[in-house]
């Protein structure tokens, strides 16, 4: 008998300090819940 694999729940990443879904430093990225990876949104000349 083969066990049916249950799909894993999708992750939703957030900043532990402010709850934002975006991270800013020298660039900003947001978590793509569908693809389960961070997506680059922009690049900056300095930290913001």
Short mmCIF file of N, CA, C and O in Angstrom, two decimals:
data_model
loop_
_atom_site.label_atom_id
_atom_site.label_comp_id
_atom_site.label_asym_id
_atom_site.label_seq_id
_atom_site.Cartn_x
_atom_site.Cartn_y
_atom_site.Cartn_z
N UNK A 1 0.84 -1.19 0.00
CA UNK A 1 0.00 0.00 0.00
C UNK A 1 0.88 1.25 0.00
O UNK A 1 1.78 1.37 0.82
N UNK A 2 0.65 2.15 -0.93
CA UNK A 2 1.41 3.39 -1.03
C UNK A 2 0.70 4.50 -0.27
O UNK A 2 -0.49 4.69 -0.43
N UNK A 3 1.47 5.20 0.52
CA UNK A 3 0.91 6.34 1.24
C UNK A 3 0.82 7.54 0.30
O UNK A 3 1.72 7.79 -0.51
N UNK A 4 -0.25 8.28 0.38
CA UNK A 4 -0.43 9.47 -0.44
C UNK A 4 0.27 10.64 0.26
O UNK A 4 0.00 10.91 1.43
N UNK A 5 1.18 11.28 -0.47
CA UNK A 5 1.91 12.42 0.10
C UNK A 5 0.99 13.63 0.18
O UNK A 5 0.32 13.98 -0.79
N UNK A 6 0.96 14.24 1.35
CA UNK A 6 0.17 15.46 1.53
C UNK A 6 1.01 16.66 1.09
O UNK A 6 2.20 16.72 1.41
N UNK A 7 0.43 17.59 0.37
CA UNK A 7 1.21 18.77 -0.03
C UNK A 7 1.56 19.60 1.21
O UNK A 7 0.78 19.72 2.14
N UNK A 8 2.77 20.13 1.19
CA UNK A 8 3.22 20.98 2.29
C UNK A 8 2.51 22.32 2.22
O UNK A 8 2.27 22.84 1.13
N UNK A 9 2.21 22.90 3.37
CA UNK A 9 1.62 24.24 3.33
C UNK A 9 2.65 25.24 2.81
O UNK A 9 3.85 25.09 3.05
N UNK A 10 2.19 26.25 2.08
CA UNK A 10 3.10 27.26 1.54
C UNK A 10 3.56 28.20 2.64
O UNK A 10 2.78 28.57 3.51
N UNK A 11 4.82 28.57 2.58
CA UNK A 11 5.40 29.51 3.55
C UNK A 11 5.03 30.93 3.17
O UNK A 11 4.91 31.27 2.00
N UNK A 12 4.91 31.77 4.16
CA UNK A 12 4.72 33.20 3.95
C UNK A 12 5.74 33.89 4.85
O UNK A 12 5.63 33.85 6.06
N UNK A 13 6.79 34.47 4.23
CA UNK A 13 7.89 35.08 4.98
C UNK A 13 7.55 36.53 5.32
O UNK A 13 7.00 37.25 4.49
N UNK A 14 7.89 36.93 6.53
CA UNK A 14 7.68 38.30 6.99
C UNK A 14 8.84 38.71 7.90
O UNK A 14 9.45 37.87 8.55
N UNK A 15 9.11 40.00 7.93
CA UNK A 15 10.13 40.55 8.82
C UNK A 15 9.66 40.35 10.27
O UNK A 15 8.53 40.72 10.61
N UNK A 16 10.51 39.79 11.13
CA UNK A 16 10.11 39.60 12.52
C UNK A 16 9.96 40.92 13.29
O UNK A 16 9.29 40.96 14.31
N UNK A 17 10.55 42.01 12.79
CA UNK A 17 10.48 43.30 13.48
C UNK A 17 9.26 44.13 13.10
O UNK A 17 8.58 44.67 13.96
N UNK A 18 8.98 44.21 11.78
CA UNK A 18 7.89 45.10 11.36
C UNK A 18 6.74 44.38 10.67
O UNK A 18 5.70 44.97 10.42
N UNK A 19 6.92 43.10 10.32
CA UNK A 19 5.86 42.34 9.67
C UNK A 19 5.79 42.52 8.16
O UNK A 19 4.94 41.94 7.51
N UNK A 20 6.71 43.31 7.59
CA UNK A 20 6.71 43.54 6.15
C UNK A 20 7.08 42.27 5.39
O UNK A 20 7.84 41.44 5.87
N UNK A 21 6.56 42.15 4.17
CA UNK A 21 6.94 41.04 3.31
C UNK A 21 8.18 41.37 2.48
O UNK A 21 8.68 40.52 1.75
N UNK A 22 8.68 42.60 2.57
CA UNK A 22 9.84 43.03 1.80
C UNK A 22 11.05 43.21 2.72
O UNK A 22 10.90 43.54 3.89
N UNK A 23 12.23 43.01 2.18
CA UNK A 23 13.48 43.23 2.91
C UNK A 23 14.27 44.28 2.14
O UNK A 23 14.45 44.15 0.93
N UNK A 24 14.75 45.32 2.83
CA UNK A 24 15.52 46.38 2.18
C UNK A 24 16.89 46.48 2.81
O UNK A 24 17.03 46.47 4.02
N UNK A 25 17.91 46.57 2.01
CA UNK A 25 19.26 46.87 2.44
C UNK A 25 19.94 47.51 1.24
O UNK A 25 19.68 48.66 0.94
N UNK A 26 20.79 46.79 0.50
CA UNK A 26 21.36 47.30 -0.74
C UNK A 26 20.43 47.00 -1.91
O UNK A 26 20.66 47.44 -3.03
N UNK A 27 19.41 46.22 -1.65
CA UNK A 27 18.39 45.87 -2.64
C UNK A 27 17.14 45.48 -1.86
O UNK A 27 17.19 45.35 -0.65
N UNK A 28 16.04 45.32 -2.54
CA UNK A 28 14.86 44.82 -1.85
C UNK A 28 14.31 43.61 -2.58
O UNK A 28 14.41 43.49 -3.79
N UNK A 29 13.81 42.70 -1.78
CA UNK A 29 13.24 41.47 -2.32
C UNK A 29 11.97 41.16 -1.56
O UNK A 29 11.84 41.53 -0.40
N UNK A 30 11.06 40.50 -2.21
CA UNK A 30 9.81 40.11 -1.57
C UNK A 30 9.61 38.61 -1.76
O UNK A 30 10.05 38.04 -2.77
N UNK A 31 8.98 37.97 -0.81
CA UNK A 31 8.73 36.54 -0.87
C UNK A 31 7.59 36.27 -1.84
O UNK A 31 6.52 36.84 -1.74
N UNK A 32 7.85 35.41 -2.81
CA UNK A 32 6.82 34.98 -3.77
C UNK A 32 6.22 33.69 -3.22
O UNK A 32 6.85 32.63 -3.28
N UNK A 33 5.03 33.80 -2.66
CA UNK A 33 4.40 32.66 -2.01
C UNK A 33 4.09 31.54 -3.00
O UNK A 33 4.19 30.36 -2.67
N UNK A 34 3.75 31.88 -4.22
CA UNK A 34 3.43 30.88 -5.23
C UNK A 34 4.65 30.04 -5.61
O UNK A 34 4.60 28.82 -5.65
N UNK A 35 5.77 30.72 -5.87
CA UNK A 35 6.99 30.03 -6.29
C UNK A 35 7.89 29.63 -5.12
O UNK A 35 8.91 28.98 -5.34
N UNK A 36 7.55 30.09 -3.90
CA UNK A 36 8.30 29.75 -2.69
C UNK A 36 9.77 30.15 -2.80
O UNK A 36 10.69 29.38 -2.55
N UNK A 37 9.99 31.42 -3.19
CA UNK A 37 11.35 31.96 -3.25
C UNK A 37 11.28 33.48 -3.18
O UNK A 37 10.25 34.09 -3.42
N UNK A 38 12.41 34.10 -2.84
CA UNK A 38 12.49 35.56 -2.83
C UNK A 38 12.69 36.05 -4.25
O UNK A 38 13.43 35.47 -5.03
N UNK A 39 12.01 37.15 -4.59
CA UNK A 39 12.13 37.76 -5.92
C UNK A 39 12.74 39.14 -5.75
O UNK A 39 12.26 39.95 -4.95
N UNK A 40 13.80 39.43 -6.51
CA UNK A 40 14.47 40.72 -6.44
C UNK A 40 13.56 41.79 -7.00
O UNK A 40 13.01 41.66 -8.09
N UNK A 41 13.39 42.87 -6.23
CA UNK A 41 12.51 43.95 -6.66
C UNK A 41 13.26 45.18 -7.11
O UNK A 41 12.76 45.95 -7.93
N UNK A 42 14.46 45.43 -6.58
CA UNK A 42 15.22 46.60 -6.96
C UNK A 42 16.58 46.60 -6.27
O UNK A 42 16.80 45.88 -5.30
N UNK A 43 17.49 47.42 -6.78
CA UNK A 43 18.85 47.53 -6.23
C UNK A 43 19.11 49.00 -5.95
O UNK A 43 18.76 49.88 -6.73
N UNK A 44 19.75 49.28 -4.82
CA UNK A 44 20.04 50.66 -4.40
C UNK A 44 21.55 50.89 -4.33
O UNK A 44 22.32 49.94 -4.23
N UNK A 45 21.94 52.18 -4.34
CA UNK A 45 23.34 52.55 -4.22
C UNK A 45 23.83 52.47 -2.77
O UNK A 45 25.01 52.40 -2.53
N UNK A 46 22.89 52.51 -1.83
CA UNK A 46 23.26 52.46 -0.42
C UNK A 46 22.11 51.84 0.37
O UNK A 46 21.02 51.64 -0.15
N UNK A 47 22.38 51.59 1.61
CA UNK A 47 21.37 50.98 2.49
C UNK A 47 20.20 51.94 2.72
O UNK A 47 20.40 53.13 2.87
N UNK A 48 18.97 51.42 2.70
CA UNK A 48 17.81 52.27 2.95
C UNK A 48 17.01 51.70 4.10
O UNK A 48 17.06 50.53 4.38
#
